[in-house]
PDB file of C-alpha atoms in Angstrom:
ATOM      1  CA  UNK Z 186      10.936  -7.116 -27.710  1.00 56.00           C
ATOM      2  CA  UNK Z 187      12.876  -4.083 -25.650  1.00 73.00           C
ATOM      3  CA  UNK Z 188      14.309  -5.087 -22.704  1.00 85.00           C
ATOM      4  CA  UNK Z 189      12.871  -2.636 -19.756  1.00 96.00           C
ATOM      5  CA  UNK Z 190      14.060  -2.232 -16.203  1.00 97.00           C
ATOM      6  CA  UNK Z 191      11.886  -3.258 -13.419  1.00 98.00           C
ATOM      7  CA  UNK Z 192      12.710  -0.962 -10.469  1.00 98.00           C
ATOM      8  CA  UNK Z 193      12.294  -2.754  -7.014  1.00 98.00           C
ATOM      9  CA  UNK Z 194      14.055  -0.077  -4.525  1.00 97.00           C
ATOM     10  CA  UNK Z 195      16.935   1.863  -3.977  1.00 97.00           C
ATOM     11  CA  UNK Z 196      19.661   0.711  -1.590  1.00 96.00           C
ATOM     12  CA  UNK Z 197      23.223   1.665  -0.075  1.00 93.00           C
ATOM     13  CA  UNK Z 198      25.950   0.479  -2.613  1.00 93.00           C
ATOM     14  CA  UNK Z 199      27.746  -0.866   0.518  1.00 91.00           C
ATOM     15  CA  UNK Z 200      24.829  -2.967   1.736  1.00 91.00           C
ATOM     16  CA  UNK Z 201      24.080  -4.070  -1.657  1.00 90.00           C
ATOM     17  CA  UNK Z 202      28.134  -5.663  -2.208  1.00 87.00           C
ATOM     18  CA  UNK Z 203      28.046  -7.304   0.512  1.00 82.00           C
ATOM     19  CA  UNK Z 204      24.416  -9.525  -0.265  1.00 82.00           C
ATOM     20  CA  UNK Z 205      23.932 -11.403  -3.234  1.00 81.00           C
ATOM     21  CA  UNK Z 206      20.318 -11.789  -4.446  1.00 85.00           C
ATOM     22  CA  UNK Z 207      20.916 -13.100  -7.636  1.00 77.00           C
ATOM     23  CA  UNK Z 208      18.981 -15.915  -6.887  1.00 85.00           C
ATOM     24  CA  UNK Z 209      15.892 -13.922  -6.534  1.00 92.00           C
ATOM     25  CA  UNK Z 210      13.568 -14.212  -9.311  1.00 94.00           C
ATOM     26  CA  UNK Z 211      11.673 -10.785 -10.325  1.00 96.00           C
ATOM     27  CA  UNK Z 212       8.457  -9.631 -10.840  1.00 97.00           C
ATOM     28  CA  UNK Z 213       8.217 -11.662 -14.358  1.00 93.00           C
ATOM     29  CA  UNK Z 214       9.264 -15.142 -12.645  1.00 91.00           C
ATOM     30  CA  UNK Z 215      12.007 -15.683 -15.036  1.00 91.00           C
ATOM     31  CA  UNK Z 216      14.709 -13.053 -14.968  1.00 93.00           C
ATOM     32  CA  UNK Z 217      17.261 -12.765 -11.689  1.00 93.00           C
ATOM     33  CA  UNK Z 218      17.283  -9.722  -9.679  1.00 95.00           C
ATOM     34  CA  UNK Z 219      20.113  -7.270 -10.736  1.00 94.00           C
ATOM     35  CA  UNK Z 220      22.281  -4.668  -8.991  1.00 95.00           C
ATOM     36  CA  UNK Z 221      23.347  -1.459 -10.631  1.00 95.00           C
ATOM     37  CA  UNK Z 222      25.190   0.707  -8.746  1.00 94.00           C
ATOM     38  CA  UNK Z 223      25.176   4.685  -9.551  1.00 92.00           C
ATOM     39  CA  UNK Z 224      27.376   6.692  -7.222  1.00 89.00           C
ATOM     40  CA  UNK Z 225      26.670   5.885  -3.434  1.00 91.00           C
ATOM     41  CA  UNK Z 226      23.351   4.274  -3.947  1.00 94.00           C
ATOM     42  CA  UNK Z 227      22.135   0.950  -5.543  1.00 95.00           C
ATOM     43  CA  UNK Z 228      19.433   0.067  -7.513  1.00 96.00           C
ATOM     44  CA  UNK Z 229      17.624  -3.311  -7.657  1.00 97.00           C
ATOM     45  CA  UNK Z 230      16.045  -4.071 -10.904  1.00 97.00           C
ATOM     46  CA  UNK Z 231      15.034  -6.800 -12.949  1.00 96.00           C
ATOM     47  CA  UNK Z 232      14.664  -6.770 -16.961  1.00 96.00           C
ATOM     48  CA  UNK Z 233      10.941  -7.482 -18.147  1.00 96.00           C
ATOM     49  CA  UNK Z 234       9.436  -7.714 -21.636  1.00 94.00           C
ATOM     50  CA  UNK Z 235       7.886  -4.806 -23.296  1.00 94.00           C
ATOM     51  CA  UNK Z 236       4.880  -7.333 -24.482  1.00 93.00           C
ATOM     52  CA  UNK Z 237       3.763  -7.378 -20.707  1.00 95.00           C
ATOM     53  CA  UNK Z 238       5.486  -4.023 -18.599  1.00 95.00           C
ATOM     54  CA  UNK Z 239       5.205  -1.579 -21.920  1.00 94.00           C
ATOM     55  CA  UNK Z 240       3.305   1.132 -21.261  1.00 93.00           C
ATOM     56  CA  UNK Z 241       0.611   0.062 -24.296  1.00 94.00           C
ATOM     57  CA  UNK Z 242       0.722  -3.727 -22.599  1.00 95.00           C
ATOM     58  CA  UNK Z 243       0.280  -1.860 -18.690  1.00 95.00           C
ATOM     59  CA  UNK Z 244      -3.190  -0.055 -20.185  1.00 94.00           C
ATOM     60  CA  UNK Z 245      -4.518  -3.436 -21.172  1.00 95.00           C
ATOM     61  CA  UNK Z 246      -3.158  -5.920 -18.098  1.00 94.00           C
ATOM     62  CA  UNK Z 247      -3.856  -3.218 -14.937  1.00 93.00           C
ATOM     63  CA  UNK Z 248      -7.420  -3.637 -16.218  1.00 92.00           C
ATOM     64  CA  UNK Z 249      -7.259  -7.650 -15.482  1.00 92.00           C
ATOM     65  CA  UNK Z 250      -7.948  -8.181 -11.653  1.00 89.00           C
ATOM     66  CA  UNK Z 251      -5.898 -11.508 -12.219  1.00 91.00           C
ATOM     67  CA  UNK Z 252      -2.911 -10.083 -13.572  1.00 94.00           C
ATOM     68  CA  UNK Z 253      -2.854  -7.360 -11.089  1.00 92.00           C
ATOM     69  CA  UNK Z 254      -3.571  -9.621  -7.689  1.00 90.00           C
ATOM     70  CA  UNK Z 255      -0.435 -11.882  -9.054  1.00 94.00           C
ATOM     71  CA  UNK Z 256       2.287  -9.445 -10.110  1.00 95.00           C
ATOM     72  CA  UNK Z 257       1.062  -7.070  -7.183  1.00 93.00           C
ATOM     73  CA  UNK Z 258       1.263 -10.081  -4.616  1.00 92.00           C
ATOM     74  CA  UNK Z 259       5.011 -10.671  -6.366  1.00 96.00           C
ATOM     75  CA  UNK Z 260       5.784  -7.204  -5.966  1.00 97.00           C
ATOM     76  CA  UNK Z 261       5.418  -7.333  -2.444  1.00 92.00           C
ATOM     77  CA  UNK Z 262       6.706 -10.561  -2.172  1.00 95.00           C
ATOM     78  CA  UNK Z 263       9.863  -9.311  -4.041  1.00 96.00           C
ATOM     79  CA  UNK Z 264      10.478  -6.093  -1.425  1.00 94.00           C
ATOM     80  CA  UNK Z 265       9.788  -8.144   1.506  1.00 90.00           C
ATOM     81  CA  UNK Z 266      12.796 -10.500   0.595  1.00 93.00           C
ATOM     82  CA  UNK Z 267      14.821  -7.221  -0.026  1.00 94.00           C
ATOM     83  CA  UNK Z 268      14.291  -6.104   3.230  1.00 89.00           C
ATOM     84  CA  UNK Z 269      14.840  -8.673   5.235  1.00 86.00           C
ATOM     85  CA  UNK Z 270      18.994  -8.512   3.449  1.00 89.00           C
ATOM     86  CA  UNK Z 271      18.796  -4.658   3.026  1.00 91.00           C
ATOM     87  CA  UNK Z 272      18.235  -1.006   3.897  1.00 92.00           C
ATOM     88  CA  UNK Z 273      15.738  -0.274   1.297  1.00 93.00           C
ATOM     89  CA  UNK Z 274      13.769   2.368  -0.358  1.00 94.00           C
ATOM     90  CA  UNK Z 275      10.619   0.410  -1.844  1.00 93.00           C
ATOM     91  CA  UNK Z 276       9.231   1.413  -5.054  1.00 95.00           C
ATOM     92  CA  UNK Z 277       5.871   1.491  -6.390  1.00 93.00           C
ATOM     93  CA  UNK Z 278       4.150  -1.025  -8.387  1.00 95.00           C
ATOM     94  CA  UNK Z 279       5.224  -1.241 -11.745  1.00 96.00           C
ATOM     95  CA  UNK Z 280       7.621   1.182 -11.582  1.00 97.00           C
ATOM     96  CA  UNK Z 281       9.558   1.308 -14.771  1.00 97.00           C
ATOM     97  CA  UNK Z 282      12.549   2.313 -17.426  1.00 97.00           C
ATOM     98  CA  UNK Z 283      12.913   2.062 -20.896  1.00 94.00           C
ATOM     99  CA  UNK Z 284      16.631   1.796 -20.501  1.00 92.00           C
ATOM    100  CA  UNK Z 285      19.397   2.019 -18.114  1.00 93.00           C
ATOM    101  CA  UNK Z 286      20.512   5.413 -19.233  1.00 94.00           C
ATOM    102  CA  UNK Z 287      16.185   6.287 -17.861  1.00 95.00           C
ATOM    103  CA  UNK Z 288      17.317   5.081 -14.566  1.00 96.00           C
ATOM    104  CA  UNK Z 289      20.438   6.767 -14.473  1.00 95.00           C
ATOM    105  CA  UNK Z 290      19.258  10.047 -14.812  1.00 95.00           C
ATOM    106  CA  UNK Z 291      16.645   9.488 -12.171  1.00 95.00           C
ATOM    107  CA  UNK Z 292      19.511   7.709 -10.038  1.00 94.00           C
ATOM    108  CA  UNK Z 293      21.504  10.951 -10.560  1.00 94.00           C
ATOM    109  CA  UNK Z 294      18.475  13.626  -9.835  1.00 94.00           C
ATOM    110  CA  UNK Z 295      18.063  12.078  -6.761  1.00 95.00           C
ATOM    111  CA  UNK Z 296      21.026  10.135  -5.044  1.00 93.00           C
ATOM    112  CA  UNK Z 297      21.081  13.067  -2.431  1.00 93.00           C
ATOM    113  CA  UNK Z 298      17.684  12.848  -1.408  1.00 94.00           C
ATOM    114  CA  UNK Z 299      17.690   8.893  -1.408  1.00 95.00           C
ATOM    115  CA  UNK Z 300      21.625   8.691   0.826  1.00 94.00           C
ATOM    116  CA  UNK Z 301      19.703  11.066   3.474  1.00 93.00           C
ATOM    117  CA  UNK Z 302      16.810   8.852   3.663  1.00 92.00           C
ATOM    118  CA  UNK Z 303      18.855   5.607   3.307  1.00 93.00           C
ATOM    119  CA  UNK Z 304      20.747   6.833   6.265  1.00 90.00           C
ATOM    120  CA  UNK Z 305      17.620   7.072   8.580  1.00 89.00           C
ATOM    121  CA  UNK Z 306      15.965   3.983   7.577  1.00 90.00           C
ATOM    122  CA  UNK Z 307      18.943   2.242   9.163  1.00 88.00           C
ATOM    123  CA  UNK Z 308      18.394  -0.345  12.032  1.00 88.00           C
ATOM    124  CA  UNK Z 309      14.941   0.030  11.402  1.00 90.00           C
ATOM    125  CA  UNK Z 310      11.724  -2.059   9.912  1.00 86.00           C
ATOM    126  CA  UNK Z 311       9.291  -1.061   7.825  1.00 86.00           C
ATOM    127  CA  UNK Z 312       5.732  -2.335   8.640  1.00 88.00           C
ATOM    128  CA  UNK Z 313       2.413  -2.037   6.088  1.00 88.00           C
ATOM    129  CA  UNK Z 314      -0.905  -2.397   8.345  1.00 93.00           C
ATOM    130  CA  UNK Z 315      -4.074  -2.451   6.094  1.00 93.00           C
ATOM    131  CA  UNK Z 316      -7.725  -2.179   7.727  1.00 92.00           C
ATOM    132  CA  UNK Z 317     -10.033  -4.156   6.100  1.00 93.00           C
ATOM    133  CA  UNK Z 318     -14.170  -3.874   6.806  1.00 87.00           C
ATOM    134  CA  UNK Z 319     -17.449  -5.404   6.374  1.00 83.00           C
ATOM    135  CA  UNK Z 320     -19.285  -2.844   5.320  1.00 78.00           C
ATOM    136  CA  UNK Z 321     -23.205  -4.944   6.083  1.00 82.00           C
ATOM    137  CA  UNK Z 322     -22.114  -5.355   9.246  1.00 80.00           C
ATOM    138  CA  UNK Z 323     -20.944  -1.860  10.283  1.00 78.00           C
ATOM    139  CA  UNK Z 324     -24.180  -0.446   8.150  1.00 81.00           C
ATOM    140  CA  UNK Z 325     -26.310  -2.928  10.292  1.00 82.00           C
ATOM    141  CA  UNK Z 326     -24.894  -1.393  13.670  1.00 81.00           C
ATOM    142  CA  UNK Z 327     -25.409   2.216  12.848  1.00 77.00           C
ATOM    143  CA  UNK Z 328     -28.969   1.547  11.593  1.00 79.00           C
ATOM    144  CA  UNK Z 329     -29.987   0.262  14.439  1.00 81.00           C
ATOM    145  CA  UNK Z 330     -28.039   1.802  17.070  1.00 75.00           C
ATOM    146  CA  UNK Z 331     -26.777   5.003  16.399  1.00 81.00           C
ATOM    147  CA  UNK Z 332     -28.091   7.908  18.620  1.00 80.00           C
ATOM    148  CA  UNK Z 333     -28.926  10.360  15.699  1.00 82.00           C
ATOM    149  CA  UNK Z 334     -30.255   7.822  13.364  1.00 79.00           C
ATOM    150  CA  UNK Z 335     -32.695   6.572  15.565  1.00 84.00           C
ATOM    151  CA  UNK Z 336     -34.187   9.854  16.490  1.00 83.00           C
ATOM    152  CA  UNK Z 337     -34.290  10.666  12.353  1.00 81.00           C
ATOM    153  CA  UNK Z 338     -36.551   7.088  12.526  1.00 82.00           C
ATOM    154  CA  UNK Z 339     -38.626   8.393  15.246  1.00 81.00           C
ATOM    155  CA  UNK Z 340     -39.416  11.669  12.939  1.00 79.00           C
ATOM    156  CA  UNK Z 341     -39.889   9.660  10.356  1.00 80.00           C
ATOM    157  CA  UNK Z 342     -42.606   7.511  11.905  1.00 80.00           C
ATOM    158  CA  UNK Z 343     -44.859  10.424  12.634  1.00 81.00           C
ATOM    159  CA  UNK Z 344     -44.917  11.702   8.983  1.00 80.00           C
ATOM    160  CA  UNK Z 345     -47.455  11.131   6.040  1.00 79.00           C
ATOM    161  CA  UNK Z 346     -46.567   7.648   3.921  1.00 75.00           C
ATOM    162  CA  UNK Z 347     -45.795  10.222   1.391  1.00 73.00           C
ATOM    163  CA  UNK Z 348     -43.250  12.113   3.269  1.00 80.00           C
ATOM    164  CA  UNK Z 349     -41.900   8.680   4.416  1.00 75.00           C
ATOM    165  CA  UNK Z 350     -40.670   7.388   1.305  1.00 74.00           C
ATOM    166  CA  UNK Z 351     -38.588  10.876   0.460  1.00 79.00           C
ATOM    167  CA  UNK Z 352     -37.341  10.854   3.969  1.00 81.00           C
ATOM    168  CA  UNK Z 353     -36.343   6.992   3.915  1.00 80.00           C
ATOM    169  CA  UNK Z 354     -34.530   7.236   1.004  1.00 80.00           C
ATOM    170  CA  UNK Z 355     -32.421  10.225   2.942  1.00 82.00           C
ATOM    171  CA  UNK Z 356     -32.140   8.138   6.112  1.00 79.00           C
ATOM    172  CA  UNK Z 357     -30.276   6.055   3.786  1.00 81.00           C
ATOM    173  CA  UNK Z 358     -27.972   8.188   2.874  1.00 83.00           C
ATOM    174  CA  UNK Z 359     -27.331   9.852   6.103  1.00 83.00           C
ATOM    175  CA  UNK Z 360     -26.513   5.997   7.303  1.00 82.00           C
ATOM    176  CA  UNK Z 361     -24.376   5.548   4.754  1.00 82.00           C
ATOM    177  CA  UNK Z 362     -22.661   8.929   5.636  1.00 84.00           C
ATOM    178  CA  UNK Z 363     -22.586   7.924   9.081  1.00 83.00           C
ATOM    179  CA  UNK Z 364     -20.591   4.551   8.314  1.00 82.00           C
ATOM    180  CA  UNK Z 365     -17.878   6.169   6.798  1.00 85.00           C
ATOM    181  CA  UNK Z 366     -17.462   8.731   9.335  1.00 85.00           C
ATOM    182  CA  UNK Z 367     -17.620   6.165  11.856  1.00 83.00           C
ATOM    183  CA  UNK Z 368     -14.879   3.718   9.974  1.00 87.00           C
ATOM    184  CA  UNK Z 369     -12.666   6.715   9.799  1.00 89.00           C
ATOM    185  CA  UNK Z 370     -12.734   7.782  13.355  1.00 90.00           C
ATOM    186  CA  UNK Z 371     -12.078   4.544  14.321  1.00 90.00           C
ATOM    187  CA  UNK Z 372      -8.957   3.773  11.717  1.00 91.00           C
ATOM    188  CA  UNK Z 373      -7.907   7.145  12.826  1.00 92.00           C
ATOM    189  CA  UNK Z 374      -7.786   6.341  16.352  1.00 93.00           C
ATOM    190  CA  UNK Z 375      -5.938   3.234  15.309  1.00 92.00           C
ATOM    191  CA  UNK Z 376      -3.258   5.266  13.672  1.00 94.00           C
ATOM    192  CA  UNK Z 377      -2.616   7.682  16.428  1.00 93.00           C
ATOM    193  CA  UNK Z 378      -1.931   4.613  18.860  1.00 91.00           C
ATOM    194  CA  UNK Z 379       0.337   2.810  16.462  1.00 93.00           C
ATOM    195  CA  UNK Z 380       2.089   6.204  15.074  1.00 92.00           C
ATOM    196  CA  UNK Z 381       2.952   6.492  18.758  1.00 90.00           C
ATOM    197  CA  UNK Z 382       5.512   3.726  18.821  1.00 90.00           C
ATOM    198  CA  UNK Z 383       6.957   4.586  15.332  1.00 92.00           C
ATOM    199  CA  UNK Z 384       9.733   6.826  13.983  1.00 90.00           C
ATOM    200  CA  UNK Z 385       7.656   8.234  11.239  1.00 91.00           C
ATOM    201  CA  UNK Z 386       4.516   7.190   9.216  1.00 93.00           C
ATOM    202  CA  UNK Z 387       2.807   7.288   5.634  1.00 91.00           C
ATOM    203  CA  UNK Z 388      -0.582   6.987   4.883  1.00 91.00           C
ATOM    204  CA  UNK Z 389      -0.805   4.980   1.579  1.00 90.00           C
ATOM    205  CA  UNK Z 390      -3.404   4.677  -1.011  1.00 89.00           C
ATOM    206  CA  UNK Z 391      -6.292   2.329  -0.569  1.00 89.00           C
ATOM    207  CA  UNK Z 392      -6.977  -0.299  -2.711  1.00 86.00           C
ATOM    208  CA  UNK Z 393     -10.488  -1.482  -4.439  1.00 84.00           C
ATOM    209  CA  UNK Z 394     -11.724  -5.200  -4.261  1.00 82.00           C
ATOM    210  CA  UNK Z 395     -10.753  -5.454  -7.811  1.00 77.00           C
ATOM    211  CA  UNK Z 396      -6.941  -5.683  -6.764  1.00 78.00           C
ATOM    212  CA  UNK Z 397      -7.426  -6.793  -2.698  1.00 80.00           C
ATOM    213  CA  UNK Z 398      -9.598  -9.725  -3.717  1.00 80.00           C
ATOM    214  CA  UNK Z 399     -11.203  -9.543  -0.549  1.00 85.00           C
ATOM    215  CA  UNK Z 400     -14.619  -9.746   0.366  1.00 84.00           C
ATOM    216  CA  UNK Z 401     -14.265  -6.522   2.608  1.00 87.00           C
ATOM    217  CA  UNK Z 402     -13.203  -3.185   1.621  1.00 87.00           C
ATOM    218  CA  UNK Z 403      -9.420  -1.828   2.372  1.00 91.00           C
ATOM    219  CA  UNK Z 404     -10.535   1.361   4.357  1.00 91.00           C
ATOM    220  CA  UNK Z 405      -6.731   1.812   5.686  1.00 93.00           C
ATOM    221  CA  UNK Z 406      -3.503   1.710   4.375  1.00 94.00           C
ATOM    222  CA  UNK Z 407      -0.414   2.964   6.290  1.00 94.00           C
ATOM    223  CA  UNK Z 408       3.501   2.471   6.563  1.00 91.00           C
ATOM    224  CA  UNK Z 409       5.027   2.402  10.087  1.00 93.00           C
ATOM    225  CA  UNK Z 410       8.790   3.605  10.401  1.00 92.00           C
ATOM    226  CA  UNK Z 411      10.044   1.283  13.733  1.00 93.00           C
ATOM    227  CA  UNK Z 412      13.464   0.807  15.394  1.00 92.00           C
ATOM    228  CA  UNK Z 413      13.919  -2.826  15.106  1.00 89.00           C
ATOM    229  CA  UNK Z 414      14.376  -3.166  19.023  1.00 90.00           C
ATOM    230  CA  UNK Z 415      10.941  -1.873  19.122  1.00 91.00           C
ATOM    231  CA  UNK Z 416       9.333  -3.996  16.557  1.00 91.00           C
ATOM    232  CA  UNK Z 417       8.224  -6.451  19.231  1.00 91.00           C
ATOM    233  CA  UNK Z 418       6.420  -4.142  21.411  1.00 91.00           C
ATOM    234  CA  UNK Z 419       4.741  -3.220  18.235  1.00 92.00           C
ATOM    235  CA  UNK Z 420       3.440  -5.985  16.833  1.00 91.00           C
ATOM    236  CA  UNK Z 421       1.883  -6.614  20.829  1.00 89.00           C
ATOM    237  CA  UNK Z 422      -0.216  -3.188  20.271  1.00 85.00           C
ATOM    238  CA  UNK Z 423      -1.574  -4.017  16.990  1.00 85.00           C
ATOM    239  CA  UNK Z 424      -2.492  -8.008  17.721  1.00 78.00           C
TER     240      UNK Z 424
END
């Protein structure tokens, strides 16, 4: 099988010399974290087999909620231990090389862009905040006690049975409308409090069940840029 390169992040070359994290296992649970430096950055790797990270294998596995909780729970797992030692820029999930020449040339397009960055993540913490919701419960409240929905019930009531039945099955979509709009403008609200004590923010994608687990839906995802001195404070607003 071809050995591939597992990229975890991108690091100062400095930082990265002067912490060893050899005896970090990678994604696969077998291989040893690697360094390979390129210029003024570093880049923290790990090989994996082609039979399970090839791009054929990746079609098939990403499909299996399994496989993707595990190696997605490593993943993180994996960065979190690199930034507690490191100034890091994360990578995505299964982000990978065929080779090392791959990741040079992407090392190379981009070492500009990733020093600048490198250099203002310093002395500070990156924190990912995901919103999670019952969606039941939230459905039950605006049914029964949102303003506009109960005055499209009142209407309701005074139609024909036949008019009823076309008009219920739009009251149920205008609740369901309603939830979301609601769930937003309350995430939202969230986000402008917390962005607030933060350097810079990202909003970042939202995962399905199939890859949470959870019984609720992930209806906010977001990274939080904080000066570690202000971490504490932080953590306060959002517990």
């Amino acid at each position: 099988m071809e050995r591939l390169l597992y990229l975890y992040g991108i690091t100062l070359k400095e930082e990265a010399a002067s912490q060893s994290i050899s005896d970090l296992k990678g994604i696969d649970g077998k291989a040893g974290l690697e360094v390979l430096d390129y210029g003024w950055c570093s880049a923290i790797v790990s090989p994996v087999d082609e039979g399970e990270f090839g791009e054929e294998a990746l079609e098939t596995n990403t499909q299996q909620m399994e496989w993707v909780q595990e190696k997605a729970y490593l993943h993180h797992e994996i960065l979190m231990s690199l930034k507690n030692a490191l100034t890091l820029i994360p990578m995505k999930f299964c982000t990978i090389f065929q080779h090392e020449e791959s990741l040079k040339k992407k090392m190379d397009a981009h070492e500009k862009e990733w020093m600048t960055l490198l250099e203002k993540l310093k002395g500070k913490e990156e924190w990912n905040i995901k919103v999670f919701n019952h969606p039941d419960l939230l459905t039950e409240q605006v049914a029964e006690h949102h303003p506009e929905i109960q005055k499209k019930k009142e209407e309701i009531s005074q139609m024909s049975k036949g008019m009823q039945y076309l008009q219920r099955k739009k009251l149920d979509q205008s609740i369901e409308q309603q939830v979301l709009q609601e769930q937003q403008k309350y995430v939202r609200q969230l986000h402008s409090e917390w962005q607030a004590l933060c350097e810079d923010t990202a909003e970042k994608k939202v995962w399905n069940k199939n890859v949470t687990g959870k019984d609720a839906d992930m209806c906010w995802n977001g990274a939080y840029l904080i000066e570690v001195e202000k971490v504490e404070t932080f953590l306060k607003n959002i517990t």
